[in-house]
Coordinates of C-alpha atoms (C1' of nucleotides) in Angstrom, one line a residue:
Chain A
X55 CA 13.7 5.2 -24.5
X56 CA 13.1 9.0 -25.7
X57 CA 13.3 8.4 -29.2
X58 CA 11.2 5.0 -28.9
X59 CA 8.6 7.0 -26.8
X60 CA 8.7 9.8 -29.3
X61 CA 8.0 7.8 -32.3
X62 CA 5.0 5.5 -30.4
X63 CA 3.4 9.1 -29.7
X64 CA 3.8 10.5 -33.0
X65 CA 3.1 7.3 -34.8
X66 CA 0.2 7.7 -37.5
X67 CA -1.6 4.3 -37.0
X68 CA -2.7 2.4 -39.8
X69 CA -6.1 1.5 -39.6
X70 CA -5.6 -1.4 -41.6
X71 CA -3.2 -3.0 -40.2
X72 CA -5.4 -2.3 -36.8
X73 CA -8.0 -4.0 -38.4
X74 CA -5.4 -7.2 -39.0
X75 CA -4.6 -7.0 -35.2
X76 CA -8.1 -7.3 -34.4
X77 CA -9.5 -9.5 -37.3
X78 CA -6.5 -12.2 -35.3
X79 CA -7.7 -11.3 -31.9
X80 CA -11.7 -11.8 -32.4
X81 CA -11.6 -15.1 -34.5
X82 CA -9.4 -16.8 -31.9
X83 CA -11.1 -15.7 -28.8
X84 CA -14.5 -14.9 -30.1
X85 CA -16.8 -11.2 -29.7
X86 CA -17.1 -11.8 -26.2
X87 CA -13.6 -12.8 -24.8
X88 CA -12.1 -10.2 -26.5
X89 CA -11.8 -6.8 -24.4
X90 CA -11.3 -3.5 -25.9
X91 CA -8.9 -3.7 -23.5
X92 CA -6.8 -6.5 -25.8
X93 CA -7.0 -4.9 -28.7
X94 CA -5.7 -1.6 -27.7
X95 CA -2.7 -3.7 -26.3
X96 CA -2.7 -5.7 -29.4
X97 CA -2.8 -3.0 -31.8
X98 CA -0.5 -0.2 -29.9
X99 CA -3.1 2.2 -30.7
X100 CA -4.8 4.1 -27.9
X101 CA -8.7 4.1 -26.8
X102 CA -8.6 7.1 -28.6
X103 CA -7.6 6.3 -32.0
X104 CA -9.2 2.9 -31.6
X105 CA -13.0 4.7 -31.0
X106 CA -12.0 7.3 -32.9
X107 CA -11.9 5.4 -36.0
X108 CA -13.7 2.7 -35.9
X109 CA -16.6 3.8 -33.4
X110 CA -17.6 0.8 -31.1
X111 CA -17.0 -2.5 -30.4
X112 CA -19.8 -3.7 -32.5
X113 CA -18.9 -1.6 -35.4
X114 CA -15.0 -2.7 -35.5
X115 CA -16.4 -6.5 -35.2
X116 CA -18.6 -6.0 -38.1
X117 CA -15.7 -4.3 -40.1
X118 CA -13.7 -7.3 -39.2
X119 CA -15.6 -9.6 -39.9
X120 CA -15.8 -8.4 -43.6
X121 CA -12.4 -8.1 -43.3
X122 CA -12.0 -11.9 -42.4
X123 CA -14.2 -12.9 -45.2
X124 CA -12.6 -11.0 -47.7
X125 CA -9.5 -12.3 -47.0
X126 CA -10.2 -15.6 -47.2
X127 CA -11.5 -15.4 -50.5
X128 CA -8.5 -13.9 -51.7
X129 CA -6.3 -16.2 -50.0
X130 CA -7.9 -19.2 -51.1
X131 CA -11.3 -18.9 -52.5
X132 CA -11.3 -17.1 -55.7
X133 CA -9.6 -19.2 -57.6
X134 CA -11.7 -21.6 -57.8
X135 CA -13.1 -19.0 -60.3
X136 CA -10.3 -19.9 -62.4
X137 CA -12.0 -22.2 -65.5
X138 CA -9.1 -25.0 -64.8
X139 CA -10.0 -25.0 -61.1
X140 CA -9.5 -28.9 -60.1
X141 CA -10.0 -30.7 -57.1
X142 CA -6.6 -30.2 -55.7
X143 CA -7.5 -26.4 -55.3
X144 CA -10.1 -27.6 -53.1
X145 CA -7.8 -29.6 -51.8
X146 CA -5.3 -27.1 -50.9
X147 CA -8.0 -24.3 -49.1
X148 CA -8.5 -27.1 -46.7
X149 CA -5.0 -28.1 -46.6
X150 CA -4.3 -24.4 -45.2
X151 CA -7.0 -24.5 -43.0
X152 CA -5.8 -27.2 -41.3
X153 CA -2.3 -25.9 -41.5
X154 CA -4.0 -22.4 -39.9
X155 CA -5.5 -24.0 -36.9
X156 CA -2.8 -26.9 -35.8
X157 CA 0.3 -25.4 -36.7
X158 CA 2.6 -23.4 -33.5
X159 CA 0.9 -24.3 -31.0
X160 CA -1.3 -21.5 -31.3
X161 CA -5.1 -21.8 -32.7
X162 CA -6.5 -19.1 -35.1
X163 CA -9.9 -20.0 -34.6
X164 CA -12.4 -19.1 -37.2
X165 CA -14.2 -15.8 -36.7
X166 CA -17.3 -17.3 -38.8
X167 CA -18.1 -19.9 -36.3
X168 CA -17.8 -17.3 -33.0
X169 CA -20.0 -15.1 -34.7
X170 CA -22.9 -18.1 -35.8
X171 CA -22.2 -18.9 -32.0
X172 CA -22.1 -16.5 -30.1
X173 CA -23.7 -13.6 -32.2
X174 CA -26.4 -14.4 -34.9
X175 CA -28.9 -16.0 -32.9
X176 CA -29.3 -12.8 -31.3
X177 CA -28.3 -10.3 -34.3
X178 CA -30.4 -10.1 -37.1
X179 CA -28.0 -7.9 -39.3
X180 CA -24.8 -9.8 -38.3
X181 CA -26.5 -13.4 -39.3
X182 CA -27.2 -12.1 -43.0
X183 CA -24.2 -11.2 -43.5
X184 CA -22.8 -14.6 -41.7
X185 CA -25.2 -16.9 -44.4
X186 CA -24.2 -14.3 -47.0
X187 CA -20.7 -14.9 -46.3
X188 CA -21.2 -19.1 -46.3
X189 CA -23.2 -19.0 -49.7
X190 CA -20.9 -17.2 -51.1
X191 CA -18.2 -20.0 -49.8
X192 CA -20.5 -22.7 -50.8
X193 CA -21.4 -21.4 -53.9
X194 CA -17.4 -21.1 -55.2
X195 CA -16.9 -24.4 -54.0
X196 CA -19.5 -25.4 -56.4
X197 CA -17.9 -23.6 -59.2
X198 CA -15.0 -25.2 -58.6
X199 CA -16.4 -28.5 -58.4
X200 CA -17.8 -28.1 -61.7
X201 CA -14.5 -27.4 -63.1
X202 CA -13.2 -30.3 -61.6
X203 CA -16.3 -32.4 -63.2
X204 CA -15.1 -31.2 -66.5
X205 CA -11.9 -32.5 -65.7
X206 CA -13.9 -35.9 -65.0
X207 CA -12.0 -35.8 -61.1
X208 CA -15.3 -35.8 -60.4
X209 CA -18.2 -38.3 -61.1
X210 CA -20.6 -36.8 -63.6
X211 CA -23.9 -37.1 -61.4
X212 CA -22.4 -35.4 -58.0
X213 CA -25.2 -32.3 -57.3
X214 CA -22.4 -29.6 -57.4
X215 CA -24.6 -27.2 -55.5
X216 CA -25.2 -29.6 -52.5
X217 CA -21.5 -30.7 -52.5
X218 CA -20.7 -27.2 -52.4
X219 CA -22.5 -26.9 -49.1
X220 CA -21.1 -30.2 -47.7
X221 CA -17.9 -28.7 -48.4
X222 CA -18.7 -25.6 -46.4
X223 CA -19.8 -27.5 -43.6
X224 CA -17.2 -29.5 -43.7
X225 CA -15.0 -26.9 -42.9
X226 CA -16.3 -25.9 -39.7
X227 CA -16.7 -29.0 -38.8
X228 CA -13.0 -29.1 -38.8
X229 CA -12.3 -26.0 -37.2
X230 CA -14.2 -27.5 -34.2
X231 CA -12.2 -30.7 -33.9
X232 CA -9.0 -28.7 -34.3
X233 CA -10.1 -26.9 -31.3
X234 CA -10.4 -29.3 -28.9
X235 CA -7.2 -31.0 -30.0
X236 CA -7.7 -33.3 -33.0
X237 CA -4.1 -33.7 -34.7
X238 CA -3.0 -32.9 -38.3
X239 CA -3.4 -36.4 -39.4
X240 CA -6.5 -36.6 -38.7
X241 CA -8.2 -33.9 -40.2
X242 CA -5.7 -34.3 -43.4
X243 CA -8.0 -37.9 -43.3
X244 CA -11.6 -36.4 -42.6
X245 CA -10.5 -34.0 -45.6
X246 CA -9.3 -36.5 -48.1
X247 CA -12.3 -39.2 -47.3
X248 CA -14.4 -36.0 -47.7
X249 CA -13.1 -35.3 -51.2
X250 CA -13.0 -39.3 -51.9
X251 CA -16.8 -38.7 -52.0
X252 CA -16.7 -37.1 -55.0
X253 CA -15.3 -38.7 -57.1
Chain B
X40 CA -25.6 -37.3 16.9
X41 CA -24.7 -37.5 13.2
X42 CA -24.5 -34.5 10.8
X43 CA -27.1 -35.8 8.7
X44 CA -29.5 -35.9 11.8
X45 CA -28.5 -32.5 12.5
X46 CA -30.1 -31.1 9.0
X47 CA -33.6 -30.9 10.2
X48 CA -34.3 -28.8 6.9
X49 CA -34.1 -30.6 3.7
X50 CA -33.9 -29.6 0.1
X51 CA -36.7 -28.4 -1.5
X52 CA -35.2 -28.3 -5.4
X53 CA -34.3 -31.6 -7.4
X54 CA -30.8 -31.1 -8.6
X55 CA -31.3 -33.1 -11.3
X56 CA -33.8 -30.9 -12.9
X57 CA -31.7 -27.6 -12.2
X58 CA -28.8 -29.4 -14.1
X59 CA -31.3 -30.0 -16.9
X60 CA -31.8 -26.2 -17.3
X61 CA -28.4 -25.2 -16.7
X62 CA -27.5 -27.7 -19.6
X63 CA -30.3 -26.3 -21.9
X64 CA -28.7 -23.0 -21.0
X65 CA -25.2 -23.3 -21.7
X66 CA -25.7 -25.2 -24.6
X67 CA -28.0 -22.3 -26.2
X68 CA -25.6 -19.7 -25.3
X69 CA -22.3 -21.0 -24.4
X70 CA -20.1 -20.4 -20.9
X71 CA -19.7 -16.9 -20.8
X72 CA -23.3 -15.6 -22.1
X73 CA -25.0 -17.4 -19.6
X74 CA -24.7 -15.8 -16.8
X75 CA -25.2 -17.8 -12.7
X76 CA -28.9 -15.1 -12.7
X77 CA -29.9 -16.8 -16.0
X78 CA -29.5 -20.5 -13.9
X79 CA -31.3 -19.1 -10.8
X80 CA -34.1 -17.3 -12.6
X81 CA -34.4 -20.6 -15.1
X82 CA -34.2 -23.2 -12.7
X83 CA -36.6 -21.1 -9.9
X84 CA -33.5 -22.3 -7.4
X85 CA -32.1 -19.5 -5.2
X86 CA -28.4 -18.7 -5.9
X87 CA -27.6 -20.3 -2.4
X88 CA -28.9 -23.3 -3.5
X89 CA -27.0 -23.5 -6.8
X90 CA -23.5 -22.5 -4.8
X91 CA -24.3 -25.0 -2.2
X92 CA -25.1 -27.8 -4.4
X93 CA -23.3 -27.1 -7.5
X94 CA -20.0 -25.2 -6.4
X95 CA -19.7 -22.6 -8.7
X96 CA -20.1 -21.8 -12.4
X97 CA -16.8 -23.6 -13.4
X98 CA -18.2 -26.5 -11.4
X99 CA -21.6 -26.7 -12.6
X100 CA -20.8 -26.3 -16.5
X101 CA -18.7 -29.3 -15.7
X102 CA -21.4 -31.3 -14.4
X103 CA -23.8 -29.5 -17.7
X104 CA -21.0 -30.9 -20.0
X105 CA -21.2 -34.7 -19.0
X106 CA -24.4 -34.4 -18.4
X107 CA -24.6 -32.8 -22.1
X108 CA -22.7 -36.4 -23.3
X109 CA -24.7 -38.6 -21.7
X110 CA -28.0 -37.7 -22.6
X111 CA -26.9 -37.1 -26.1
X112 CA -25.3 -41.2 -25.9
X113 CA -28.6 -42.3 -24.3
X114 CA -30.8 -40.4 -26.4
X115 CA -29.6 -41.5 -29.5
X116 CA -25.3 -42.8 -29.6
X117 CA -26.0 -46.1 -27.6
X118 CA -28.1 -47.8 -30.1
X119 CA -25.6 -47.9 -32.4
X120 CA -23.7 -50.6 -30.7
X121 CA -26.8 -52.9 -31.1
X122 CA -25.5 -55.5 -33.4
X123 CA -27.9 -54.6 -36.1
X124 CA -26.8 -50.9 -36.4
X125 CA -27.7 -49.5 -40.0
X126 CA -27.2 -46.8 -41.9
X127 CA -30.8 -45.4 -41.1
X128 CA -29.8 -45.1 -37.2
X129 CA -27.1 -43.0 -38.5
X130 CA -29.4 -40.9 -40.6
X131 CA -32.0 -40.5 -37.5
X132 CA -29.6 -39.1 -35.6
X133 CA -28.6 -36.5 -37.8
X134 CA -32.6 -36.0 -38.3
X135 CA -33.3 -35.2 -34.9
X136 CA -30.1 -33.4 -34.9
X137 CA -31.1 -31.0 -37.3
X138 CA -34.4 -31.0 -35.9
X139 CA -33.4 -30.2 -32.6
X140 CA -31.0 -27.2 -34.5
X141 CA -34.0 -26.0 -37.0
X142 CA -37.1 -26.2 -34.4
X143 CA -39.3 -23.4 -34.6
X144 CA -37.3 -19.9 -33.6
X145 CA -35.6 -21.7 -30.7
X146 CA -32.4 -22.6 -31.6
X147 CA -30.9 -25.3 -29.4
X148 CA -27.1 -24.8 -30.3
X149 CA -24.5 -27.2 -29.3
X150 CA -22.7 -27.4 -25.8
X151 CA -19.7 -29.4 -27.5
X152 CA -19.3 -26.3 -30.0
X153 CA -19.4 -23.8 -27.7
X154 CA -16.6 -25.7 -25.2
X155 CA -14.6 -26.0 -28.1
X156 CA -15.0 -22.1 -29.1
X157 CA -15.1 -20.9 -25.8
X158 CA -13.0 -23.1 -23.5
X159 CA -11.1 -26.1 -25.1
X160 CA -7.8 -23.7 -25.8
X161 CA -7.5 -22.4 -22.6
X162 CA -8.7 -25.2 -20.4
X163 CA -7.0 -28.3 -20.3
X164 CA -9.3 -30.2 -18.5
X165 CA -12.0 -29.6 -20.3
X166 CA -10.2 -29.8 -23.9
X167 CA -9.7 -34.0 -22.6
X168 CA -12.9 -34.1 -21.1
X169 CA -14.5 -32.5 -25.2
X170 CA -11.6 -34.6 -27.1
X171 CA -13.2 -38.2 -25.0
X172 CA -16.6 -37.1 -25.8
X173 CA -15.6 -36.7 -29.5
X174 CA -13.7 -39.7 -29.8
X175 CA -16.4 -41.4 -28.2
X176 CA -19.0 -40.2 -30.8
X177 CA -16.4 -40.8 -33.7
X178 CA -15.7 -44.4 -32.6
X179 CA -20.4 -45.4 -32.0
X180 CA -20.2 -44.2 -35.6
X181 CA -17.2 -46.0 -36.6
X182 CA -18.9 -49.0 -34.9
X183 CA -22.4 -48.5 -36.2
X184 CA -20.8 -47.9 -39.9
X185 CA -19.1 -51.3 -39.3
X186 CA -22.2 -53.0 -38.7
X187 CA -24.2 -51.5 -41.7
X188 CA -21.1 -52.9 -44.0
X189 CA -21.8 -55.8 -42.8
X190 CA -25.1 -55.5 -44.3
X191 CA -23.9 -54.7 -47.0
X192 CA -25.3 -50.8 -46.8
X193 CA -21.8 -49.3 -47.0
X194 CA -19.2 -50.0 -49.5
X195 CA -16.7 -52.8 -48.8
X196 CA -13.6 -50.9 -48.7
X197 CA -14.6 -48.2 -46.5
X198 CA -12.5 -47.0 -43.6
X199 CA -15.0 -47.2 -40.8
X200 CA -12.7 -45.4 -38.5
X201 CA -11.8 -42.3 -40.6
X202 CA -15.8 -42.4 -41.9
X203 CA -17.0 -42.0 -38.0
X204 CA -14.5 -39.2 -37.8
X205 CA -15.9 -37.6 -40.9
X206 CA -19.3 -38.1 -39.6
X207 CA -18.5 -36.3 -35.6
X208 CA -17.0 -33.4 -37.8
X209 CA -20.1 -33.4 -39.9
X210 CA -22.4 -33.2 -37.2
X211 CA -20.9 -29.7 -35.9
X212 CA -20.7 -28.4 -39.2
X213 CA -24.8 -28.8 -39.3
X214 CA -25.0 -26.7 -36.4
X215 CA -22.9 -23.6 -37.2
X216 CA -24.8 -23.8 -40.4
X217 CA -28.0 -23.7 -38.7
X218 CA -27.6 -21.2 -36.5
X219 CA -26.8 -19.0 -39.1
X220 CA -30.1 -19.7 -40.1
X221 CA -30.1 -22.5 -43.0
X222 CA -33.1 -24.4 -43.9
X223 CA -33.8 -27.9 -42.4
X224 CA -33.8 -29.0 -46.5
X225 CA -30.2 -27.6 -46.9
X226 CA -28.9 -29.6 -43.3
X227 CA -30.5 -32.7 -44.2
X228 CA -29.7 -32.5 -47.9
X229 CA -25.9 -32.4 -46.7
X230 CA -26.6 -35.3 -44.3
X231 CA -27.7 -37.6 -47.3
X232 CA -25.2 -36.3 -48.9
X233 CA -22.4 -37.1 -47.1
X234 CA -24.4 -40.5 -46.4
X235 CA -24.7 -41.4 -50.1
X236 CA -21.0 -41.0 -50.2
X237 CA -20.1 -44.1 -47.7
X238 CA -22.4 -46.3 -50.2
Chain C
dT25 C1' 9.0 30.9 -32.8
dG26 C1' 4.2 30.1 -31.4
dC27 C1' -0.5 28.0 -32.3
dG28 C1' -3.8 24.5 -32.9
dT29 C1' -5.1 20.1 -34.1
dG30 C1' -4.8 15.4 -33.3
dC31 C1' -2.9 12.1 -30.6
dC32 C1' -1.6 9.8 -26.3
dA33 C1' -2.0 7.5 -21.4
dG34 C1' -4.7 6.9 -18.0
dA35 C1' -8.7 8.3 -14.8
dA36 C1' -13.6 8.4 -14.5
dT37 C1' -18.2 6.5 -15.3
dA38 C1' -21.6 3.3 -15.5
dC39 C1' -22.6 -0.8 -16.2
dT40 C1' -22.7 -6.5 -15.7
dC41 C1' -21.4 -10.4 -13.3
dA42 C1' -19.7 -14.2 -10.0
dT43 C1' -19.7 -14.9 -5.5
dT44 C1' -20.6 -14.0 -0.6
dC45 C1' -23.4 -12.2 3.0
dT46 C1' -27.6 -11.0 5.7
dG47 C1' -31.9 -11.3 8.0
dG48 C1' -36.1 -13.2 8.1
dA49 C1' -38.9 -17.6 7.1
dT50 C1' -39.7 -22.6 7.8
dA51 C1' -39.5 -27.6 8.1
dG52 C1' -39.1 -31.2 11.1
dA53 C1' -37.1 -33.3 15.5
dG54 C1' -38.2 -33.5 20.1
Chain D
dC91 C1' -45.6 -26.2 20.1
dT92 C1' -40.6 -24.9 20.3
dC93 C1' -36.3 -24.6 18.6
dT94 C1' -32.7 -24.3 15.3
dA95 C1' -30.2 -25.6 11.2
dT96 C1' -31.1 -24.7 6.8
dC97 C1' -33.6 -22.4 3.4
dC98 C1' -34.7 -18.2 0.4
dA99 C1' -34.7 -13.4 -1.6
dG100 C1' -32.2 -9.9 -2.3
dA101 C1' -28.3 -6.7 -0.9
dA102 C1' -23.4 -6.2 -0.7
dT103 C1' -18.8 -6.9 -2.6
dG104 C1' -15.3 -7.0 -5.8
dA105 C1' -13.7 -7.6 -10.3
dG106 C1' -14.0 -6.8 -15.2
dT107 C1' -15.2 -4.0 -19.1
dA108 C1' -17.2 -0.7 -22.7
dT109 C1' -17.1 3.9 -23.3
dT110 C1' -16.2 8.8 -22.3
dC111 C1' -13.4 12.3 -20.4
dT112 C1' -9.2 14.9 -19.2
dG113 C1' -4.9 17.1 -19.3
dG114 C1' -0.8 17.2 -21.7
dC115 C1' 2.4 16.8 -25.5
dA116 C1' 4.2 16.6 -30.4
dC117 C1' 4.1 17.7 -35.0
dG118 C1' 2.9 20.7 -39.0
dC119 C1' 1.8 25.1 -40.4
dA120 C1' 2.2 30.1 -40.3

DNA sequence: TGCGTGCCAGAATACTCATTCTGGATAGAG
DNA sequence: CTCTATCCAGAATGAGTATTCTGGCACGCA
């Protein structure tokens, strides 16, 4: 207990991985719902370090919701930079997002969708960034479908720009249904009649 | 002497009307951000009234939610059961959807969003009461597909059933679009979109 | 070995909010 | 017109929460 107690008090947080803790926290439960209160528990950090670094609520949401966006393109997104991008790498972002919001019981939520709810009608600053944010999404799903058109897996006259924003739409659309209990199965089938479209 | 010939006072709101503000409420700005002062100052009702008529806040977003479904089904589901459903019924739905989402500053927002943000994961009830709604709204376009196909608007082989499902999850991925502020010409441009697609 | 800086837990402060309570006002039966 | 159950506005209550403050302790440095 003395050492354990010891090593929490001396411990040297990691803002990042703060940042992780609370990135999780606000995109399942939303700005709101989440207390300061929850992340300090979340993170094992005190008030302290948590203010400290990051400043205010407001100011850590903003930093995670960067965060959020920037890891999603790394996880998935960029590569539909890659000049053989094809459909199936389209297919796979939304196989994970599925994956992400129905698997262990537990729902991720999407921290995009809590902020265009809850936030941006309200918050100038924090909607620009938000639409920023989707046309950047849109606009590498259009990338990719272009790479896929050169492939011919997709018909010659689809409007890659427009599909690219389908696509982003598409995507929270999702989200929502997983929320309120859709099943795998289905969304797999909203996904693949979605991508049918294209071709 | 009966109770009700005891209430010599009668009410002086219509509830009817209060549940029409409190449903214009929480669908702007969800559960949480609405708060039971926003309701009384809205609705000119005192707070007594609201907790004698309504309950409480749980209660009353109840009562906003099927409200919420109905007027939506009336308003615009229902007439896709009418034998000769077509494809342009779908499409004005979507319209006055995005319409409603895009009108002048005001944005409208979505009660079934903000349930499913908000609520759905915690709240079993209301996550069956949502999922009905949904599976409602997926099967009137299922049904109103069905009809146009047999007008030949809407390719033979289509899968009516996944294609309603496709178009429920399109229809909330319109509105976290538009509240992060995309044009009415972007939302409609993915409606015909993911129209052309079921051709 | 001491000193100071940075960190911690938890108390204190100052809100906001849901819900209940209160005291005066009033509609309608008699 | 009188009486009283019900109405309303607004105060009171109690819980939750963002943020700041406080007192103390640990580690690195001299």
């Amino acid at each position: 207990m003395s050492i354990l107690a010891r090593m929490v008090r001396t411990r040297t947080f990691d803002p990042a991985a703060a940042l992780t803790q609370a990135v999780e926290l606000f995109a399942a439960k939303g700005y709101s719902e989440t207390s300061m209160e929850d992340i300090v528990k979340a993170t094992g950090v005190s008030r302290y370090g948590i203010y400290g670094t990051f400043g205010n609520k407001r100011e850590l949401f903003e930093l995670a919701l960067d965060r959020y966006a920037e890891s999603m393109g790394k996880q998935a997104f960029l590569r539909l930079l890659e000049p053989d991008a094809s459909l199936d790498h389209i297919r796979k972002i939304f196989e994970m997002r599925v994956d992400d919001m129905c698997c262990e019981g537990q729902n991720k939520g999407c921290l995009f969708i809590h902020t265009a709810m809850e936030l941006a009608p309200q918050d100038d600053d924090l909607r620009d960034v938000l639409q920023k944010f989707m046309r950047r999404m849109s606009k590498l799903f259009s990338i990719g479908l272009e790479s896929a058109k050169a492939k011919g897996e997709v018909r010659k006259d689809l409007d890659a720009a427009a599909a690219g924003e389908l696509l982003t739409s598409t995507m929270f659309g999702l989200v929502v249904l997983a929320r309120t209990g859709f099943d795998r199965k289905t969304l797999n089938n909203i996904v693949e009649n979605t991508l049918r479209a294209m071709r």
